[in-house]
PDB file of C-alpha atoms and ligand atoms in Angstrom:
ATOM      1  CA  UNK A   1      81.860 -30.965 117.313  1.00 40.00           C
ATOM      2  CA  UNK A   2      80.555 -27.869 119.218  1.00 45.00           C
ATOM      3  CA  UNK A   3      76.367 -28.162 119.088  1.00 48.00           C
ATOM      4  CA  UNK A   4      74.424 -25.908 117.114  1.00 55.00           C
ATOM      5  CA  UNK A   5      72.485 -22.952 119.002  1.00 63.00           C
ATOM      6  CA  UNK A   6      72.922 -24.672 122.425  1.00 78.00           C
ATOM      7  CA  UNK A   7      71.277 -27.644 121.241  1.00 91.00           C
ATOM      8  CA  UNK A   8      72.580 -30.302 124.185  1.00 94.00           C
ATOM      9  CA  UNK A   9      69.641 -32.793 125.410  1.00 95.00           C
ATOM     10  CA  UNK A  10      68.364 -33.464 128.416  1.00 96.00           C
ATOM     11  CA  UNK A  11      68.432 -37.860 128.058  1.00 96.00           C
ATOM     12  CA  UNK A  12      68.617 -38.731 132.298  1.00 97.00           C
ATOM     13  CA  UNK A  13      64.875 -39.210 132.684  1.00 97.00           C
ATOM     14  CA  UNK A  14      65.138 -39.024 136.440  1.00 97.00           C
ATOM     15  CA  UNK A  15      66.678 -35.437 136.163  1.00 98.00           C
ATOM     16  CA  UNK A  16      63.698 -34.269 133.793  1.00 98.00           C
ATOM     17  CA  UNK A  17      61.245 -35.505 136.115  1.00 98.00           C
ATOM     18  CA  UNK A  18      62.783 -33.955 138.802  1.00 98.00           C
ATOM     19  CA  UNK A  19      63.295 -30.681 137.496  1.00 98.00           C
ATOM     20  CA  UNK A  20      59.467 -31.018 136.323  1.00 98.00           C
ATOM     21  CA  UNK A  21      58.644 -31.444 139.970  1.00 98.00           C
ATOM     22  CA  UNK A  22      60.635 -28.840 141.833  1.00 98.00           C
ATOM     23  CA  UNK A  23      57.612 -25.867 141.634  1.00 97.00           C
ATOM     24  CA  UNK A  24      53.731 -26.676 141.763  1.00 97.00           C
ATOM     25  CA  UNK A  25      52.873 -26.830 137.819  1.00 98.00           C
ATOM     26  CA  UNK A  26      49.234 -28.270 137.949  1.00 98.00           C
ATOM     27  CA  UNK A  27      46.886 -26.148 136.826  1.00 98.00           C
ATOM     28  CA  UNK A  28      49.153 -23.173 136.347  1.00 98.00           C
ATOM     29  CA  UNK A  29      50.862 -21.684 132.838  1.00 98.00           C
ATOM     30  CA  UNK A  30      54.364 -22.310 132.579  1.00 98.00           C
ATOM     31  CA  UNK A  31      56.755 -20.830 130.132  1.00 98.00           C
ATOM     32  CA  UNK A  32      59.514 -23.117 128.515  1.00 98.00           C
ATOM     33  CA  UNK A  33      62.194 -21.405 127.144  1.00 98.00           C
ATOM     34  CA  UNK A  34      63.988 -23.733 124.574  1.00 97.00           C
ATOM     35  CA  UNK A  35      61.880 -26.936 124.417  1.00 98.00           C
ATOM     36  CA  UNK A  36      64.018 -28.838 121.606  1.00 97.00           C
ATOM     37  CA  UNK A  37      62.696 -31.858 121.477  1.00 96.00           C
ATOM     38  CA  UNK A  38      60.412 -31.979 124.487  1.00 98.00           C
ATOM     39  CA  UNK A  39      61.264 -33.978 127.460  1.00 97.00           C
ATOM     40  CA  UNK A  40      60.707 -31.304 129.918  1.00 98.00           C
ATOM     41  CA  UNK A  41      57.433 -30.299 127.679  1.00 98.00           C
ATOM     42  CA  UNK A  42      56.208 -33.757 128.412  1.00 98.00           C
ATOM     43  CA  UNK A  43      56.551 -33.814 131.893  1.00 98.00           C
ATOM     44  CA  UNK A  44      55.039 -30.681 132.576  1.00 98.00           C
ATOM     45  CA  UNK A  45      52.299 -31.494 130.694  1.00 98.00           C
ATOM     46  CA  UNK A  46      52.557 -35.191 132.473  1.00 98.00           C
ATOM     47  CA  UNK A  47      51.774 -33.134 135.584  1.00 98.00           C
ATOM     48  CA  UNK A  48      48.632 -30.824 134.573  1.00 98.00           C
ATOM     49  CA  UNK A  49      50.434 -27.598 133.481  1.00 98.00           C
ATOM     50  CA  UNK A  50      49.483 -25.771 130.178  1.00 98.00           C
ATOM     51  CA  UNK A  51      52.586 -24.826 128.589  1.00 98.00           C
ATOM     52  CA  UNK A  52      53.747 -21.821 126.552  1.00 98.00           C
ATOM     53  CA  UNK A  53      56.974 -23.230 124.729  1.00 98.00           C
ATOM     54  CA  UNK A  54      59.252 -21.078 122.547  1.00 98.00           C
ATOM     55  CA  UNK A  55      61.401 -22.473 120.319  1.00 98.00           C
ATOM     56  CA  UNK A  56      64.156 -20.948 118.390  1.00 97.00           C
ATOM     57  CA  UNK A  57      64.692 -23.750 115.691  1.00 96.00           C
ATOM     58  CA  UNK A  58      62.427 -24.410 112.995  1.00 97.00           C
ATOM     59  CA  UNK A  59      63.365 -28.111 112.076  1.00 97.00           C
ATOM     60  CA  UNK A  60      62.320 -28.524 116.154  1.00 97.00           C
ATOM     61  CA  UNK A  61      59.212 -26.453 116.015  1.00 98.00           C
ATOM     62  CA  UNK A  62      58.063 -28.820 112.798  1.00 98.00           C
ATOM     63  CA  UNK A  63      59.126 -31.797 115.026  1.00 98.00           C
ATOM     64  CA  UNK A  64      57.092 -30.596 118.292  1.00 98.00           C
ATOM     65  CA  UNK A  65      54.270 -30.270 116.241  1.00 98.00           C
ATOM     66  CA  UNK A  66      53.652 -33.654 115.539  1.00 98.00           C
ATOM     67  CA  UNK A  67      54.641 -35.299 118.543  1.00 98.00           C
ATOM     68  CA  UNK A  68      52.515 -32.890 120.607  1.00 98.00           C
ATOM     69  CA  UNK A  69      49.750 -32.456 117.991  1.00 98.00           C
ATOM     70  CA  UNK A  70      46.707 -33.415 119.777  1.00 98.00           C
ATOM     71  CA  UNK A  71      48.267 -31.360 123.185  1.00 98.00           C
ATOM     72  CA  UNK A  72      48.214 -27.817 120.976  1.00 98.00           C
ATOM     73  CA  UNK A  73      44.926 -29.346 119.783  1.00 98.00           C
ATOM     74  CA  UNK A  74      43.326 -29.316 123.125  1.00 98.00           C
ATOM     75  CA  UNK A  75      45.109 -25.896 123.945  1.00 98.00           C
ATOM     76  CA  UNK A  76      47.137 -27.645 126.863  1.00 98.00           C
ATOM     77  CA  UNK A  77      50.266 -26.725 124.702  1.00 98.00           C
ATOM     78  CA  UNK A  78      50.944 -23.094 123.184  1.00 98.00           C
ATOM     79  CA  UNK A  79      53.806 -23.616 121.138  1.00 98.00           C
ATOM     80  CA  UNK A  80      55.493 -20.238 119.439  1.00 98.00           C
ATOM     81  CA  UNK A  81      57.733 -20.200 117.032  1.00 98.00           C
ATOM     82  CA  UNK A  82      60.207 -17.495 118.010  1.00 97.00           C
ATOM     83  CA  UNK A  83      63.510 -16.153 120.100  1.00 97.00           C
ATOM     84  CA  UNK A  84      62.703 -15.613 123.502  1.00 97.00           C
ATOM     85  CA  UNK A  85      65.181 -12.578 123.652  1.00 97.00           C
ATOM     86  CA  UNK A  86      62.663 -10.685 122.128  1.00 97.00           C
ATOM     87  CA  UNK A  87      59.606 -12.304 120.868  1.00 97.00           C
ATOM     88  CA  UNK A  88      56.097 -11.639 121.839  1.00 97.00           C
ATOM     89  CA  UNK A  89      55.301 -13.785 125.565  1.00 97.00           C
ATOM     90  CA  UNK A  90      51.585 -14.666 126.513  1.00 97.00           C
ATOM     91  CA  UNK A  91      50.848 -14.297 130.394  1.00 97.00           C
ATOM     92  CA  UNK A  92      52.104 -16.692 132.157  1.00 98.00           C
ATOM     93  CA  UNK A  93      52.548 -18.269 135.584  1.00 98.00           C
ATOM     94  CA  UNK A  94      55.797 -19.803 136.353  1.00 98.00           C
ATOM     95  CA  UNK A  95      58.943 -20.708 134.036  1.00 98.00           C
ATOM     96  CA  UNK A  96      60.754 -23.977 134.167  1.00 98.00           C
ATOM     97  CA  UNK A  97      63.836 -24.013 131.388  1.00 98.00           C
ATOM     98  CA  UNK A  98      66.675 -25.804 130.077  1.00 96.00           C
ATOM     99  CA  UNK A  99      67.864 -22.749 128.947  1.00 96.00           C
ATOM    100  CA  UNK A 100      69.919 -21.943 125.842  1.00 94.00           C
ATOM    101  CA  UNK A 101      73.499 -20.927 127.736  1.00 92.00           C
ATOM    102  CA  UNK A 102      74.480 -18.021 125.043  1.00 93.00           C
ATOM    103  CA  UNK A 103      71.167 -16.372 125.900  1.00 95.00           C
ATOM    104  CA  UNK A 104      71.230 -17.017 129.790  1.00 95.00           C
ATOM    105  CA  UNK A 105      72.008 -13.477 130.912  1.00 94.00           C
ATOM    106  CA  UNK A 106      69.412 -12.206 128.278  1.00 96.00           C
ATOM    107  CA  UNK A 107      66.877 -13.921 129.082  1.00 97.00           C
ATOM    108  CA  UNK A 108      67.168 -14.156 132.645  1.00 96.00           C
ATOM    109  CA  UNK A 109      67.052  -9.824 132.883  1.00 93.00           C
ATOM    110  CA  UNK A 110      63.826 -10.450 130.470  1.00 96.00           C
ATOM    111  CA  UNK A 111      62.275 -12.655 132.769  1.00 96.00           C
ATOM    112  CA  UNK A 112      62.651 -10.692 135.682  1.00 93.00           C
ATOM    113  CA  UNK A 113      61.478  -8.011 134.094  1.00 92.00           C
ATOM    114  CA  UNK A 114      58.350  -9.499 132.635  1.00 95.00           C
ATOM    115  CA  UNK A 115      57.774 -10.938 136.474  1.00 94.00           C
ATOM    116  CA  UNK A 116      56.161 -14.385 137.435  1.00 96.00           C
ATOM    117  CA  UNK A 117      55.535 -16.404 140.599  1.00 96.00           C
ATOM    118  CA  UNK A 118      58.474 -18.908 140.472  1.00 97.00           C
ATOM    119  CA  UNK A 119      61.000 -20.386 138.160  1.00 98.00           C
ATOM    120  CA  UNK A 120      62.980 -23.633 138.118  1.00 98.00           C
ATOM    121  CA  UNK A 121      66.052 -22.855 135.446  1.00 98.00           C
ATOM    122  CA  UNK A 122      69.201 -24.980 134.116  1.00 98.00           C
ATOM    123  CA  UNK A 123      72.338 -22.730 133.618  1.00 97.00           C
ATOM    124  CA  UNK A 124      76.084 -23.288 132.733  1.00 97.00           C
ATOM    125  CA  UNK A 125      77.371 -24.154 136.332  1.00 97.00           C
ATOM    126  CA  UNK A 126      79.604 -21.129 136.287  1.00 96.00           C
ATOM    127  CA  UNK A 127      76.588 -18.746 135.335  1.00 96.00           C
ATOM    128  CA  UNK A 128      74.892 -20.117 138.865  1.00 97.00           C
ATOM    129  CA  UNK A 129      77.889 -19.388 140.255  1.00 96.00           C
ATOM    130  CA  UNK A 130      77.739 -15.571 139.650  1.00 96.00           C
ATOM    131  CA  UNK A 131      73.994 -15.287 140.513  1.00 97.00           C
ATOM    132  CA  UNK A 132      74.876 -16.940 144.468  1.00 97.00           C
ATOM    133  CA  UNK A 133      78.159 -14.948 144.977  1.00 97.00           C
ATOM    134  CA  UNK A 134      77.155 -12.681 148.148  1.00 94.00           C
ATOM    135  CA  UNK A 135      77.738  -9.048 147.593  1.00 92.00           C
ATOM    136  CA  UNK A 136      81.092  -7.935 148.984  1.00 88.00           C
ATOM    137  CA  UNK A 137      83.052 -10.963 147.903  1.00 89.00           C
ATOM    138  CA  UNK A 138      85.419 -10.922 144.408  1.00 86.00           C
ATOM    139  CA  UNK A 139      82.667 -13.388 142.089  1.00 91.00           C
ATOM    140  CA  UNK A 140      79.873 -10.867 142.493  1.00 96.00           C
ATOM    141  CA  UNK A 141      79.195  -9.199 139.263  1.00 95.00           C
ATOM    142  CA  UNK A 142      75.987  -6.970 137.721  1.00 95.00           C
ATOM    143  CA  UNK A 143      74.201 -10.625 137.133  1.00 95.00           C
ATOM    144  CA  UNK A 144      74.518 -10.924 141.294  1.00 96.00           C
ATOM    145  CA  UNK A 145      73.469  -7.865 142.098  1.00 97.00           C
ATOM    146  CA  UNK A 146      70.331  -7.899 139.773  1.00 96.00           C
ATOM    147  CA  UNK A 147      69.097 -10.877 140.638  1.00 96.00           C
ATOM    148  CA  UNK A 148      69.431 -10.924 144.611  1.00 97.00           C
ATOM    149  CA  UNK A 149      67.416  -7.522 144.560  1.00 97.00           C
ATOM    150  CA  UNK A 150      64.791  -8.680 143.102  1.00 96.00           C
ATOM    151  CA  UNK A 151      64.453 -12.603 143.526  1.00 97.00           C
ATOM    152  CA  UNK A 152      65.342 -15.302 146.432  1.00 97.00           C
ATOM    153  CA  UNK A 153      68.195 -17.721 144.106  1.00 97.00           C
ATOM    154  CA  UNK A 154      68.417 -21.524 145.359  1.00 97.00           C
ATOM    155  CA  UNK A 155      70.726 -23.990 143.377  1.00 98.00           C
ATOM    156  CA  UNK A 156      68.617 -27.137 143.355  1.00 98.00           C
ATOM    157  CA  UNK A 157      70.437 -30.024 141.113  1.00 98.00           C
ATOM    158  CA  UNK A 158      74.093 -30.636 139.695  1.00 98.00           C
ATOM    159  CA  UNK A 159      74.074 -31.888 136.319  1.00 98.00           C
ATOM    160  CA  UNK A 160      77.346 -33.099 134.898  1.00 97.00           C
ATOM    161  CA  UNK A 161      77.601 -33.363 131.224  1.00 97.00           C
ATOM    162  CA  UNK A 162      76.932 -36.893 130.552  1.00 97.00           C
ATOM    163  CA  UNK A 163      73.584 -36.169 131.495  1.00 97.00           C
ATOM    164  CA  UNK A 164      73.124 -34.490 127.686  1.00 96.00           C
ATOM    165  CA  UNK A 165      73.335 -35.791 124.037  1.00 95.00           C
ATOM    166  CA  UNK A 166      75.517 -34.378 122.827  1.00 95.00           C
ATOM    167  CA  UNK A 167      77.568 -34.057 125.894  1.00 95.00           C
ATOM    168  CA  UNK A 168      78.625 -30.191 126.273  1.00 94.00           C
ATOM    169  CA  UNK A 169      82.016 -29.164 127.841  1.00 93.00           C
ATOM    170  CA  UNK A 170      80.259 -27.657 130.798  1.00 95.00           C
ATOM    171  CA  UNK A 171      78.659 -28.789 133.574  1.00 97.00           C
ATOM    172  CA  UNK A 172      75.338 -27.308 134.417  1.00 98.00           C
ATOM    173  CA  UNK A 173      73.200 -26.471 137.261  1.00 98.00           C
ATOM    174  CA  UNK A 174      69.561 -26.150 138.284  1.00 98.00           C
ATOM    175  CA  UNK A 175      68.353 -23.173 140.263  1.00 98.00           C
ATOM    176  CA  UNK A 176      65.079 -21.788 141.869  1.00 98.00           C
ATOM    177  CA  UNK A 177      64.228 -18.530 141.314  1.00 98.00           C
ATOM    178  CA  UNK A 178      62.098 -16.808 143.484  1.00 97.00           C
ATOM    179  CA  UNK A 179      60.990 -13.067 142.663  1.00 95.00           C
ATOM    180  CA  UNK A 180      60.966 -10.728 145.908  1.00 94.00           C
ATOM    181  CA  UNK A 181      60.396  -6.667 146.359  1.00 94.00           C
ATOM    182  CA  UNK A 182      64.288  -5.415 146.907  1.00 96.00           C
ATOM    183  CA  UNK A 183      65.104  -5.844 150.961  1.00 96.00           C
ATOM    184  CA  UNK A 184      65.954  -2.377 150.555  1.00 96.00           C
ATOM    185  CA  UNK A 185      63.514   0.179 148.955  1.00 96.00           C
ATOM    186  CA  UNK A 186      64.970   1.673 145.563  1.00 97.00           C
ATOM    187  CA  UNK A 187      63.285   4.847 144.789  1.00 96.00           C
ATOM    188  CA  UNK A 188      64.429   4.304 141.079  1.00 96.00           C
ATOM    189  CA  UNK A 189      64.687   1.087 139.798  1.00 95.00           C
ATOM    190  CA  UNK A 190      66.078   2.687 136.286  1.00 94.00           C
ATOM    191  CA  UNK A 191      68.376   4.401 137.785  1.00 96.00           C
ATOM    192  CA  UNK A 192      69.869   1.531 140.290  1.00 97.00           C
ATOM    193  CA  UNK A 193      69.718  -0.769 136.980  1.00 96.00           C
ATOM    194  CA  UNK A 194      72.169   2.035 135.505  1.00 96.00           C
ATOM    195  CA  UNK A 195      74.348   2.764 138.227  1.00 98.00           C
ATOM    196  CA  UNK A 196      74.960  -1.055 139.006  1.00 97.00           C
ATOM    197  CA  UNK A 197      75.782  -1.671 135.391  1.00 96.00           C
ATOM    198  CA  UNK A 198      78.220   1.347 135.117  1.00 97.00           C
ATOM    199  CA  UNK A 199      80.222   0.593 138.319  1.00 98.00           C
ATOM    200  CA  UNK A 200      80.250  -3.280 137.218  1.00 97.00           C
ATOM    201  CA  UNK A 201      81.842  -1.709 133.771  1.00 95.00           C
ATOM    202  CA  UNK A 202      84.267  -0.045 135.393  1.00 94.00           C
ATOM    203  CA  UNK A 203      84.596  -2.439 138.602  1.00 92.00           C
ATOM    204  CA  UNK A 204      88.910  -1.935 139.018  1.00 94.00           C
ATOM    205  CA  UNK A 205      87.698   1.622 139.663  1.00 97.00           C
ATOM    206  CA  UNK A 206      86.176   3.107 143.036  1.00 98.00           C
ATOM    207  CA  UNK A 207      82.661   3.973 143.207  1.00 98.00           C
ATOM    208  CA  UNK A 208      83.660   7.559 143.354  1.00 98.00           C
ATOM    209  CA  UNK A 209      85.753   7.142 139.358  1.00 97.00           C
ATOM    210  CA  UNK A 210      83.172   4.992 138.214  1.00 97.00           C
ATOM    211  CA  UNK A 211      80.510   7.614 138.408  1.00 97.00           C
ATOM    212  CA  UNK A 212      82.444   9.662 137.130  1.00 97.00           C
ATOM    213  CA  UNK A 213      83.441   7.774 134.211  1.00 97.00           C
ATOM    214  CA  UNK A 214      79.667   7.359 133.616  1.00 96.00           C
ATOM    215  CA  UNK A 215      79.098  11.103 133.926  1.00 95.00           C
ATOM    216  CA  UNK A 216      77.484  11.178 130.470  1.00 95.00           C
ATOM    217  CA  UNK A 217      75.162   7.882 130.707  1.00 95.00           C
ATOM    218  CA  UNK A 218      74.088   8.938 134.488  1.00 95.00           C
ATOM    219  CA  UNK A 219      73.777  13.003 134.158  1.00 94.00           C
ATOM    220  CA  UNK A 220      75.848  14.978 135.609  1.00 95.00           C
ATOM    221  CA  UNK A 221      73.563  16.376 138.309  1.00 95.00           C
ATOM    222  CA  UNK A 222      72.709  12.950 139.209  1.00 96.00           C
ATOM    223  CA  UNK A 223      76.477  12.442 139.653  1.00 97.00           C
ATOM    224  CA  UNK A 224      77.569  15.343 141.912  1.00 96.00           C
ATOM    225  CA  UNK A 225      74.475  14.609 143.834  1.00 96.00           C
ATOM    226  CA  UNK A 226      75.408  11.155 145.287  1.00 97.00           C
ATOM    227  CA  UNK A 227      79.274  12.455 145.346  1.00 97.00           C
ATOM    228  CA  UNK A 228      78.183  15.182 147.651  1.00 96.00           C
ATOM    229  CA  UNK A 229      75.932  12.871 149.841  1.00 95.00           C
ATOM    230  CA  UNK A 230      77.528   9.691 150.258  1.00 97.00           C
ATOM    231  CA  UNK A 231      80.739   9.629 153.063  1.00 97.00           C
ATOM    232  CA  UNK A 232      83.961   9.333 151.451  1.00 97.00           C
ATOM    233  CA  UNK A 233      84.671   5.747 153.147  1.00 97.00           C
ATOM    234  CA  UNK A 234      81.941   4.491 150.223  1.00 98.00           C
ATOM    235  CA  UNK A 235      82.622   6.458 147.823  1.00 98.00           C
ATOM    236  CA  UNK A 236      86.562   4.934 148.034  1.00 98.00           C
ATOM    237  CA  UNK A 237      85.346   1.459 147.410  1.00 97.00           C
ATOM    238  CA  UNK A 238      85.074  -0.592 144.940  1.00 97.00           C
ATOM    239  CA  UNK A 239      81.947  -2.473 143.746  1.00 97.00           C
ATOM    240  CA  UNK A 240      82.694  -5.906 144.757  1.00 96.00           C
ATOM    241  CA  UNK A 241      82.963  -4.617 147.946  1.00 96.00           C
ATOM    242  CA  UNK A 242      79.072  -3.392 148.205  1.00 97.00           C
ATOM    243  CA  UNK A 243      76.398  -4.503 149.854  1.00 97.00           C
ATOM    244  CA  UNK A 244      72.571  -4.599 148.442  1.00 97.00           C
ATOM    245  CA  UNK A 245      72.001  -1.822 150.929  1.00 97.00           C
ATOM    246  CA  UNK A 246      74.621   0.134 149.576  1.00 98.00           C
ATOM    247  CA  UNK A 247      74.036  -0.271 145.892  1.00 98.00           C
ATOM    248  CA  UNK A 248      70.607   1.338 147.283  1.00 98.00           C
ATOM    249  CA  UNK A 249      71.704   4.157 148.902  1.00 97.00           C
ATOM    250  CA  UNK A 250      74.101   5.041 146.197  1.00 98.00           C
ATOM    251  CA  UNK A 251      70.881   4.632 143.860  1.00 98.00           C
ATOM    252  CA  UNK A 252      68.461   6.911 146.228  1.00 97.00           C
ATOM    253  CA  UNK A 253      71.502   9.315 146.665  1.00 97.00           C
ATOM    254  CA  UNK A 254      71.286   9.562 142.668  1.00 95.00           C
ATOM    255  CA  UNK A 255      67.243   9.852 142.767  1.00 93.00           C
ATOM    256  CA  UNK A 256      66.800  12.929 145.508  1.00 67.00           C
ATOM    257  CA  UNK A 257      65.719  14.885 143.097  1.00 59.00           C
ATOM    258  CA  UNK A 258      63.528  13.628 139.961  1.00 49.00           C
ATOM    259  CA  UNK A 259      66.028  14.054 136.980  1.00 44.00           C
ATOM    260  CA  UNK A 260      64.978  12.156 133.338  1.00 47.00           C
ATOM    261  CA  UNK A 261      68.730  12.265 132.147  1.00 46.00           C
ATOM    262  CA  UNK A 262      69.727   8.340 132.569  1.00 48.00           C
ATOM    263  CA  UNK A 263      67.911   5.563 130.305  1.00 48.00           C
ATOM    264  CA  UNK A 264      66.745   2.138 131.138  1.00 46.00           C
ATOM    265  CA  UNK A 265      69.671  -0.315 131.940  1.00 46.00           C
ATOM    266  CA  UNK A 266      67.333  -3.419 132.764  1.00 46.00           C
ATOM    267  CA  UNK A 267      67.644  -5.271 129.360  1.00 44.00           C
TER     268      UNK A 267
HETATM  269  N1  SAM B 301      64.723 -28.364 126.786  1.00 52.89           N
HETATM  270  C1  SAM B 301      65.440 -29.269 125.895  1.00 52.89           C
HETATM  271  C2  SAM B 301      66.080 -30.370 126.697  1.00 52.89           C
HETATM  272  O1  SAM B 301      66.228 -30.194 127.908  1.00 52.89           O
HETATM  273  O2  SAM B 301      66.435 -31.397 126.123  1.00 52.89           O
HETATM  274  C3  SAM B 301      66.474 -28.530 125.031  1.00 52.89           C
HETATM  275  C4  SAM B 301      67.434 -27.655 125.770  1.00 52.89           C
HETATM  276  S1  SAM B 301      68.721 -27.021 124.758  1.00 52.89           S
HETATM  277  C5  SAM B 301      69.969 -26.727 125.962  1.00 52.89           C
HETATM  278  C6  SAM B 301      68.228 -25.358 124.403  1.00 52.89           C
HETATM  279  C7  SAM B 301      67.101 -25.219 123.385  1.00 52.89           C
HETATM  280  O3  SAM B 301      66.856 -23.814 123.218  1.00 52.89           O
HETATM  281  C8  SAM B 301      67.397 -25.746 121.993  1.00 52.89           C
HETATM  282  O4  SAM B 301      66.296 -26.498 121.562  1.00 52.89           O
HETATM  283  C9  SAM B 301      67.577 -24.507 121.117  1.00 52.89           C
HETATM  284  O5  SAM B 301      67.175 -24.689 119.771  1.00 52.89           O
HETATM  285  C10 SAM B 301      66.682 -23.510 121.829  1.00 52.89           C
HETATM  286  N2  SAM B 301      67.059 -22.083 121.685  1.00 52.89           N
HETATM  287  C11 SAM B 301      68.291 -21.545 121.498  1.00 52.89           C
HETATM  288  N3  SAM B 301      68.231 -20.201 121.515  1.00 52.89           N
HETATM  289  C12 SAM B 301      66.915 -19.886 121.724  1.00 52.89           C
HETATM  290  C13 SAM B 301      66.199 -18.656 121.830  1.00 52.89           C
HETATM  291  N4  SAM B 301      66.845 -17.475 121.737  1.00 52.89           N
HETATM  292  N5  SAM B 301      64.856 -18.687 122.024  1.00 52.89           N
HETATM  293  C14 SAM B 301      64.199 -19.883 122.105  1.00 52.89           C
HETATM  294  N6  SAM B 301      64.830 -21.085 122.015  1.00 52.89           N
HETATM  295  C15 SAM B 301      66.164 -21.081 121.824  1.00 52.89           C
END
């Protein structure tokens, strides 16, 4: 029977130490995304950190508060009551996560828009897989894109399913997320959000029919302006087959000229 709301338990001990130990977590505030029934919360607290937990499920949340009652006494545990798509997020430090899989993407793009130092998160192996494919090779997607601009991505730790009660039908992986400024300077970070999105939407299509497919979403200005700058050799590709430099320069071709007609595409 398929778990409710993600709800697949860390049980190997040595993995939750582990993962615990893979960034510096004494003295600093660490966000945990999706506590359930606190292993990870213990160890992190285990090793000096003060940490914000959010937790989706209310039966959980009622549980959490008893077994860490005299930790969100002492203020060493913040625990919120809340989805993490969307609630309310003190300041904090560094994230470590066993993350809910069917809110991955969602919270990942929150994350790195929020900012922090470092994060150590668990995805569905498949999900890591998209976040490491290099640009310019058939697995890269928007998630790929996103992240390598703006953070260093590491897998750490292989975890098959037996490592979880219930067992999912996936196996899962750790990675290390490092925030970094983009290796190549975007002069609009809106507008590269957008245009990376609307080529990935349309990513059968060349760069040059994907913009213009977006026409309406991008601005039309914006549009003829990086068809009548970029050569027609990049213009004829495709987006798989783009580096970070040029998902830049197609961005900064777009952004010449200040032009307010495109919306945020981070979230
Ligand atoms: N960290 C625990 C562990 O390793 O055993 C539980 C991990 S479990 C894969 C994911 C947890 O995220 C569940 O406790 C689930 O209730 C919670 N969750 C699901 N969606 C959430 C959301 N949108 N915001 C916060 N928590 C969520």
């Amino acid at each position: 029977m398929k778990a409710p709301r993600d709800q697949h338990f860390l049980i190997d001990r040595k993995a939750i130490e582990k993962i615990a130990g893979m960034v510096d977590v004494a003295g600093k505030r660490v966000l945990e995304i999706g506590p359930g029934e606190g292993p990870l919360t213990k160890a992190l607290l285990n090793r000096g950190a003060t940490v914000i937990a959010i937790e989706l499920d209310s039966g959980l949340v009622e549980d959490l508060k008893i077994r860490f009652a005299r930790e969100i006494k002492n203020g060493t545990l913040i625990l919120i009551h809340g989805d993490a798509v969307r609630c309310e997020i003190p300041p904090f430090e560094k994230v470590v996560a066993n993350l809910p899989y069917s809110a991955s993407s969602r919270i990942t793009f929150r994350l790195l828009d929020i900012g922090f130092g470092e994060a150590v998160l668990m995805y569905q192996k498949e999900f890591g897989q998209r976040m490491i494919a290099p640009p310019g090779t058939p697995g890269v997607g928007r998630l790929s894109i996103m992240v390598q601009t703006y953070a260093k991505v590491k897998p750490m730790m292989q975890l098959s399913p037996k490592a979880f009660s219930p067992p999912p039908e996936v196996h899962s992986w750790v990675m290390k997320i490092t925030p970094r400024s983009p290796p190549h300077p975007i002069a609009d970070t809106d507008l590269y959000a957008l245009i990376v999105r609307e080529l990935f939407s349309h990513r059968r299509k060349t760069v040059r029919k994907g913009l213009k497919t977006s026409r309406s979403l991008l601005g039309t200005e914006t549009v003829d302006r990086i068809i009548g700058t970029l050569p027609d050799e990049l213009l004829a590709r495709r987006p798989e087959e783009l580096s970070l430099k040029e998902f830049a320069d197609i961005a900064n071709a777009g952004a010449a000229q200040p032009e307010k007609a495109h919306r945020s595409a981070k979230q």
